[in-house]
CSV table of C-alpha atoms in Angstrom, one decimal:
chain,number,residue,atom,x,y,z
U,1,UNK,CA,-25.2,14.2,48.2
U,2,UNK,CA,-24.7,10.7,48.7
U,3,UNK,CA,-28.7,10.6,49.2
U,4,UNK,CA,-29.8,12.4,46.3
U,5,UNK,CA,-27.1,10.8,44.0
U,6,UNK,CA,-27.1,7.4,45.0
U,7,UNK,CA,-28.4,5.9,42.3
U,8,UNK,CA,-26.6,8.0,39.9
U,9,UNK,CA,-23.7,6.6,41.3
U,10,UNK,CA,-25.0,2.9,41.7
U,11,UNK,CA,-25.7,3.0,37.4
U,12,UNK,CA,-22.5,4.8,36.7
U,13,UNK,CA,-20.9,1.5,37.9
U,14,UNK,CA,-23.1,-0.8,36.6
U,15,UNK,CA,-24.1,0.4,33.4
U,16,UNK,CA,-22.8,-0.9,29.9
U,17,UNK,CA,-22.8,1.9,27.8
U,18,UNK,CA,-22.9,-0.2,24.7
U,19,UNK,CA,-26.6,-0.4,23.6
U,20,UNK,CA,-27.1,3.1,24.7
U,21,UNK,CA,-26.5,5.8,21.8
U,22,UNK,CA,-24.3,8.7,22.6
U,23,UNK,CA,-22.5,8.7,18.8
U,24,UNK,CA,-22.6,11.6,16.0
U,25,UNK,CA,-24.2,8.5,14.1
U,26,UNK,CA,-28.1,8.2,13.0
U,27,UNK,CA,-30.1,7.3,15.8
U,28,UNK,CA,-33.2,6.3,14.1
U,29,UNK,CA,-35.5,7.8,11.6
U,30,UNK,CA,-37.3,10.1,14.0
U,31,UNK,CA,-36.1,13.7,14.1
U,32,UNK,CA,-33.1,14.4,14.4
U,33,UNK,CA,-31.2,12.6,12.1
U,34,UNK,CA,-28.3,13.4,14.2
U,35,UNK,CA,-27.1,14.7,17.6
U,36,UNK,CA,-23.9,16.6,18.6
U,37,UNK,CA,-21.8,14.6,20.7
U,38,UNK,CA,-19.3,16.2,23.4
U,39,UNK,CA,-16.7,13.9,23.8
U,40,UNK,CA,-13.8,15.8,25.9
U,41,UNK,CA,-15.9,18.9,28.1
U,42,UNK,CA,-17.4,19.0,31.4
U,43,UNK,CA,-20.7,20.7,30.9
U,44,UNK,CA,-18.8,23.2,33.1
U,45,UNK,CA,-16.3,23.7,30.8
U,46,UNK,CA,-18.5,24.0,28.2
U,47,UNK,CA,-20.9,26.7,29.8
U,48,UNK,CA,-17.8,28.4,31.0
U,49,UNK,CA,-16.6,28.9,27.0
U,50,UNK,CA,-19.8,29.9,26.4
U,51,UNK,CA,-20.4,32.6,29.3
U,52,UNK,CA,-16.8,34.1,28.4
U,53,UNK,CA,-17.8,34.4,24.6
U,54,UNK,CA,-21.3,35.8,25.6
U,55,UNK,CA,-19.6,38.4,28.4
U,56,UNK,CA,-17.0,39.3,25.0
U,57,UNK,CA,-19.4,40.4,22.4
U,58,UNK,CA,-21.4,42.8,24.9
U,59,UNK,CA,-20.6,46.1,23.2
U,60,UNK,CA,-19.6,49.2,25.0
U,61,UNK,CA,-18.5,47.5,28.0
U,62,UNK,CA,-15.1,46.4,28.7
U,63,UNK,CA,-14.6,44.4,31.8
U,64,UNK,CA,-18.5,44.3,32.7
U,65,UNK,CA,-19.3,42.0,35.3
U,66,UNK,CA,-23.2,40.5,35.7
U,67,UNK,CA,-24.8,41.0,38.8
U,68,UNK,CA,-26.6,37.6,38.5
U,69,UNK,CA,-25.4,34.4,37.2
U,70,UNK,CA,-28.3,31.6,36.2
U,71,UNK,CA,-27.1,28.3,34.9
U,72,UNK,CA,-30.0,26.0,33.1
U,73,UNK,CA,-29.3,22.3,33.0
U,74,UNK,CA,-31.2,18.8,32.8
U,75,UNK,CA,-28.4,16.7,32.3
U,76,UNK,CA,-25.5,16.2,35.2
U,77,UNK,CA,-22.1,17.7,35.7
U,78,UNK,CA,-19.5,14.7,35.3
U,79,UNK,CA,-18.5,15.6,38.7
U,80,UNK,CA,-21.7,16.0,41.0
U,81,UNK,CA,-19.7,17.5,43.6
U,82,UNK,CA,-19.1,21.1,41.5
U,83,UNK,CA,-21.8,23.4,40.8
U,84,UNK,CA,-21.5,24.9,37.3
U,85,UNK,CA,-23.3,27.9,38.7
U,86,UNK,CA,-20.9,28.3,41.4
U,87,UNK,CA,-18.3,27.9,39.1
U,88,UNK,CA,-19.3,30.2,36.7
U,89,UNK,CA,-20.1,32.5,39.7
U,90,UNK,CA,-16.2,32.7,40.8
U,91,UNK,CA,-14.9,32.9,37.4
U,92,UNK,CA,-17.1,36.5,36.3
U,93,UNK,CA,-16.8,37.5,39.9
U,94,UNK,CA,-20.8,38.2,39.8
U,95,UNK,CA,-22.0,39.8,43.0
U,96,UNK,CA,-25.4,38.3,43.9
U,97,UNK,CA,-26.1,34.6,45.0
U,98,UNK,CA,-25.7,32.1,41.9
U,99,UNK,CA,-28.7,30.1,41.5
U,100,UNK,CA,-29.7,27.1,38.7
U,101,UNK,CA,-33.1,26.0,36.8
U,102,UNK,CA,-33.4,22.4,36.2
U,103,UNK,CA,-35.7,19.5,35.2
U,104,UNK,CA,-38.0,21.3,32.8
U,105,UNK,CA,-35.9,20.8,29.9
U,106,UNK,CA,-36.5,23.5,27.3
U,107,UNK,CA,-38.2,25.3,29.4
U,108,UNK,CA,-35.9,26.0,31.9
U,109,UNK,CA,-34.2,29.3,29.7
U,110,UNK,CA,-38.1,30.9,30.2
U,111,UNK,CA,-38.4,30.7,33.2
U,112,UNK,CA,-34.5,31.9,34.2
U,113,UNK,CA,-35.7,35.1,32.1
U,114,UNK,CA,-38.7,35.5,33.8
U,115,UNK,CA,-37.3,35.4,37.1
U,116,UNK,CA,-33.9,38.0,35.8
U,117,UNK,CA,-37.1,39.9,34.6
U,118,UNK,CA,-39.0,40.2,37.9
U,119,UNK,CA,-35.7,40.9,40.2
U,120,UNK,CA,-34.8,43.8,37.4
U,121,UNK,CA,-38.0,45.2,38.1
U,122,UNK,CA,-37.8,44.8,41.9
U,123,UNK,CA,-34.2,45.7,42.4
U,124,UNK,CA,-32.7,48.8,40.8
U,125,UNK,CA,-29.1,48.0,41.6
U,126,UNK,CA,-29.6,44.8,39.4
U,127,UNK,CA,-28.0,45.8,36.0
U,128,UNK,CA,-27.1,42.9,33.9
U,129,UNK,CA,-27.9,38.9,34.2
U,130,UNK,CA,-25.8,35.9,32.3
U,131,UNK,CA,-28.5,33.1,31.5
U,132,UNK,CA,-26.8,30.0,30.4
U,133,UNK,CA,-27.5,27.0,29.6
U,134,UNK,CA,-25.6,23.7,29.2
U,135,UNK,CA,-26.5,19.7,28.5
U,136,UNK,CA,-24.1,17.2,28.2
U,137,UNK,CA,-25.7,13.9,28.5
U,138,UNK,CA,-23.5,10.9,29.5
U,139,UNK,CA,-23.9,7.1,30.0
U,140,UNK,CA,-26.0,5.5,31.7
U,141,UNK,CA,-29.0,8.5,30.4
U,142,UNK,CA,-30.5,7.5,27.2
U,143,UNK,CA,-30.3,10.5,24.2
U,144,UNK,CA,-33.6,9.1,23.1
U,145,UNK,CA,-36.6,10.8,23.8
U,146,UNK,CA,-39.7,8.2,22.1
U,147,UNK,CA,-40.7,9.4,18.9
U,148,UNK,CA,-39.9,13.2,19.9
U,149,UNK,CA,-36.4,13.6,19.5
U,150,UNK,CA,-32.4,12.9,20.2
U,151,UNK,CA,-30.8,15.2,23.0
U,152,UNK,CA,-27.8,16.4,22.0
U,153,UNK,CA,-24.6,18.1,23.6
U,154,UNK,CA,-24.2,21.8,23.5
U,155,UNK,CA,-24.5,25.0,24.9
U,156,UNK,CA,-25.3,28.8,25.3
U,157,UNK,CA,-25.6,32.4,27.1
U,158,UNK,CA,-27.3,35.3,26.7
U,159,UNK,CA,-26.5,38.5,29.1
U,160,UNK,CA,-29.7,40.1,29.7
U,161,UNK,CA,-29.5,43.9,30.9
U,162,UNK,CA,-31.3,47.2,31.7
U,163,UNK,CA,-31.8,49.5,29.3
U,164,UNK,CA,-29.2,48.2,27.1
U,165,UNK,CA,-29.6,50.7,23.9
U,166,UNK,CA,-30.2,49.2,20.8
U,167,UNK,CA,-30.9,45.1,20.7
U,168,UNK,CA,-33.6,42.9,21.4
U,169,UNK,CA,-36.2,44.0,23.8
U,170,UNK,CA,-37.9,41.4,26.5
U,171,UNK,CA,-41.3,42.2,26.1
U,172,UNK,CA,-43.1,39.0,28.0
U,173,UNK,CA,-42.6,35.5,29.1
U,174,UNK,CA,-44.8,32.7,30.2
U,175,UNK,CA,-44.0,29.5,32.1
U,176,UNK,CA,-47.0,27.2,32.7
U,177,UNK,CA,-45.3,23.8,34.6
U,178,UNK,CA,-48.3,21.3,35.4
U,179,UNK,CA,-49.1,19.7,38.5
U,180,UNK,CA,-47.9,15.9,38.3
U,181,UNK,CA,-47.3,13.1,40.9
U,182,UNK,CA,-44.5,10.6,41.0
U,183,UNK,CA,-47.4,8.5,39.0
U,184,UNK,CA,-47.1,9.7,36.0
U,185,UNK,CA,-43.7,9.9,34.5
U,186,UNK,CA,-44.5,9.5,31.2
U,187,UNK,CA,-42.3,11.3,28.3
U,188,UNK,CA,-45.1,13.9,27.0
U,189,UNK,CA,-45.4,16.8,24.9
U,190,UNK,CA,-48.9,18.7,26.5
U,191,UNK,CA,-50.0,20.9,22.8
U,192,UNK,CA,-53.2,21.9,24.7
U,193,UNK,CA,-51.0,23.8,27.2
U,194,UNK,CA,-48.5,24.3,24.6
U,195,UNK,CA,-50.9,26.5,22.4
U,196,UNK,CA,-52.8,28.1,25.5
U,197,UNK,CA,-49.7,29.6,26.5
U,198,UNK,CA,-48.4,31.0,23.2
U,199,UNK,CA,-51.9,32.8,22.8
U,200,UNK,CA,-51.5,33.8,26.4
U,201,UNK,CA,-48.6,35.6,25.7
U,202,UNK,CA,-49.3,37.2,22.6
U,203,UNK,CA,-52.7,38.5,23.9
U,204,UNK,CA,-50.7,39.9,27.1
U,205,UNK,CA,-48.3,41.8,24.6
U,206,UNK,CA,-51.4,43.5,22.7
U,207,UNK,CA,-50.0,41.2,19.4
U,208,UNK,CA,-52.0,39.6,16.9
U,209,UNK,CA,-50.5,36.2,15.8
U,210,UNK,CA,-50.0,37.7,12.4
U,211,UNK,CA,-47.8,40.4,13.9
U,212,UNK,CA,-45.2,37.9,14.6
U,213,UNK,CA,-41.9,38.5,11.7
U,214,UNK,CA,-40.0,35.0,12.8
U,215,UNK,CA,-41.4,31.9,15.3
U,216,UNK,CA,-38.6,29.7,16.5
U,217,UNK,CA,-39.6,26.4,18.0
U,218,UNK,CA,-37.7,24.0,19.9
U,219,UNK,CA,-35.7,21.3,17.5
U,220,UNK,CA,-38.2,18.8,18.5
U,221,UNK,CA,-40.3,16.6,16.0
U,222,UNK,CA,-41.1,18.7,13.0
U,223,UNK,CA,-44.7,17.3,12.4
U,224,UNK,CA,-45.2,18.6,16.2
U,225,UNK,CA,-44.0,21.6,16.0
U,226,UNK,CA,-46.3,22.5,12.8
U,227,UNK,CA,-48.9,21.4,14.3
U,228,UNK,CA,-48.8,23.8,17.5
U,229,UNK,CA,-47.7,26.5,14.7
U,230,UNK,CA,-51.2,25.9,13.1
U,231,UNK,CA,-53.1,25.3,16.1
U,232,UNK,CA,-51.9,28.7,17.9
U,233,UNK,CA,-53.0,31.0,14.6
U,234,UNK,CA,-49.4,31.5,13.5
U,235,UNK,CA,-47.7,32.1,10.2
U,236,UNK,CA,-46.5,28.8,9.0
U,237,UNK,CA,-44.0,30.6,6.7
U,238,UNK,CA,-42.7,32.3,9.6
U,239,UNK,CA,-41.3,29.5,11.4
U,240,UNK,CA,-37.5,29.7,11.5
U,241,UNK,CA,-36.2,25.7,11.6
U,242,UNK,CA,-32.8,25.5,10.4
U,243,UNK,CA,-31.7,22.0,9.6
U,244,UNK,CA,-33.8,20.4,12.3
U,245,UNK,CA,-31.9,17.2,12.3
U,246,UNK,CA,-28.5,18.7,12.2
U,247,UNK,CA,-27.3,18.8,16.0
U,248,UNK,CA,-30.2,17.2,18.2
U,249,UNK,CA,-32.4,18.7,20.6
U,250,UNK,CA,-30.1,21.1,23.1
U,251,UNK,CA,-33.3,20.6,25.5
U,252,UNK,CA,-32.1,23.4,28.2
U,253,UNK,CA,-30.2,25.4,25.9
U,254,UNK,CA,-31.8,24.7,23.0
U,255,UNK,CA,-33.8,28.1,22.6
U,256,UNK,CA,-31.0,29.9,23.4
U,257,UNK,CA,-29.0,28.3,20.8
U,258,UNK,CA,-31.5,28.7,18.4
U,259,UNK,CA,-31.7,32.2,18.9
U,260,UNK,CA,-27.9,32.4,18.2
U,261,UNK,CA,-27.9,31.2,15.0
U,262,UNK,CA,-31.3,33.1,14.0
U,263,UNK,CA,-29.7,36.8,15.0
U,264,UNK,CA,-26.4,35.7,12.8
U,265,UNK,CA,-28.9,35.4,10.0
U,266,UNK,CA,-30.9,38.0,10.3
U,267,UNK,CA,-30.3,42.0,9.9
U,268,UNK,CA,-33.5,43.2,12.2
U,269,UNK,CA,-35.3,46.8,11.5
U,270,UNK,CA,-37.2,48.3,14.6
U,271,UNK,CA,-40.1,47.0,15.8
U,272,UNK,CA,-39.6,43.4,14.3
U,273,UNK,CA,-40.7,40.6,16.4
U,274,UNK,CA,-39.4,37.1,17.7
U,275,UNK,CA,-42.1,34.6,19.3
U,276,UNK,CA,-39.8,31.5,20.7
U,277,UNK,CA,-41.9,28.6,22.6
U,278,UNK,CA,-40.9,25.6,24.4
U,279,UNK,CA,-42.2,22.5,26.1
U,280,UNK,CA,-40.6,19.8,28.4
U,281,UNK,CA,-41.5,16.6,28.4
U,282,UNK,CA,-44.1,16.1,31.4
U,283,UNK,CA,-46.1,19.0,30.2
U,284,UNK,CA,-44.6,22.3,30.3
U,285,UNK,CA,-45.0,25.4,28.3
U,286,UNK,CA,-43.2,27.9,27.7
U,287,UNK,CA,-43.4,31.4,25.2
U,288,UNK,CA,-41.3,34.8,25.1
U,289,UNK,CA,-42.1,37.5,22.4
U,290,UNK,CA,-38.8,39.2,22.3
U,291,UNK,CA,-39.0,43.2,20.1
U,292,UNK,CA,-36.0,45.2,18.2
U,293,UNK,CA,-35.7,48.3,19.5
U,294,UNK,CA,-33.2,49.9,17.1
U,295,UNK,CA,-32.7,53.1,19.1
């Protein structure tokens, strides 16, 4: 620990958090205007609230508990000694081995499901799956990310199970995550791989880009986002963007979140279709095309 986190510790000490931005304030005139701030919660705590809320609202099920427990997180727990997954683990009493994504920012959610996905498919006796994600960035991490976006504090859960009944159907994900050396750290948003990847996906679901009834892309720059939109064949009027400079850019929650506040908005008839998308910031991709299934 003392290894991995040395220098973790080292800035923690060192650090002034003055010049660095971690207010509800206006950060600068990129997108977002502004970013959600956490100013009591461990990201724990806050993945914790979420998980229990998530585990409430199943319906038909009183005290289920998830065979698998995946946490998604880019940003540290203010104690680096606990494991939010292990945490969360011992609190829903989950039976299999607690595991956590990490370090591809928003796309960190697509590849959790794609992995719950594949051990569904390979083990019968796996039954349900709690995804969650949390961020909570603290000093001496920077919330600006160059001209892209803000990160901001938040989090989210989604229980994915078998053969659920009525609710929103997995149909496919893709993950592409790029080959890099410790050479080239630059901040980067890869459209190329971005756009490959949704047309990928939609091909690989038998779905035209046209066939798509709401696209949800991450809360990063706007201008971006439209132009992978455009680039990829999709419906510009079907992009879902609520206030993008409302809250910031959850980064590993962020689709997850988004997808909250869609399906409270929405009343869905079968068939309908969601195509979310994703990118981190050293190149990778990320789609899932997600399909009602009202009966």
């Amino acid at each position: 620990m003392r290894s991995v986190y040395a220098d973790t510790l080292r800035w923690r000490r060192e650090v002034n958090p003055g010049p660095v931005n971690h207010s509800s304030s206006p950060v600068s005139a990129t997108i977002p205007e502004y970013v959600a701030c956490e100013p009591r919660l461990l990201l724990s705590e806050m993945a914790s609230t979420v998980a229990r809320e998530a585990m409430r609202r199943c319906p038909g099920e009183g005290n289920l508990t998830p065979d698998q427990v995946v946490v998604c997180a880019t940003s540290f727990e203010g104690d680096l000694a606990l494991s939010c997954a292990g945490r969360l683990h011992s609190e829903l009493g989950s039976t299999g081995v607690p595991f956590a994504i990490g370090q591809l920012q928003g796309a960190s959610f697509f590849l959790a499901l794609q992995v719950v996905s594949e051990m569904m498919a390979s083990d019968d006796r796996m039954r349900s799956a709690l995804i969650v994600g949390a961020e909570r960035w603290l000093p001496p991490f920077s919330r600006q990310v160059g001209t892209l976006t803000a990160l901001g504090d938040g989090a989210a859960a989604a229980l994915v199970r078998r053969q659920a009944g009525p609710g929103w159907r997995v149909v496919i994900v893709n993950v592409r995550t790029p080959c890099l050396t410790f050479a080239c750290p630059d901040v980067r948003v890869d459209e190329t791989i971005v756009v490959e990847v949704i047309g990928q996906t939609c091909v690989q679901a038998g779905f035209k880009p046209g066939a798509i009834d709401w696209i949800v892309p991450p809360r990063i720059n706007t201008t971006l986002a439209c132009d992978v939109t455009a680039q990829a064949r999709l419906l510009a009027w079907r992009i879902w963007y609520p206030e993008p400079g409302d809250i910031g850019y959850l980064c590993a929650a962020d689709a997850l979140a988004q997808l909250h506040v869609l399906l409270q908005s929405v009343a869905p008839t079968d068939g309908q279709r969601i195509l979310l998308w994703a990118t981190g910031f050293q190149g990778q991709a990320a789609c899932a095309i997600l399909q009602y299934c009202g009966s």
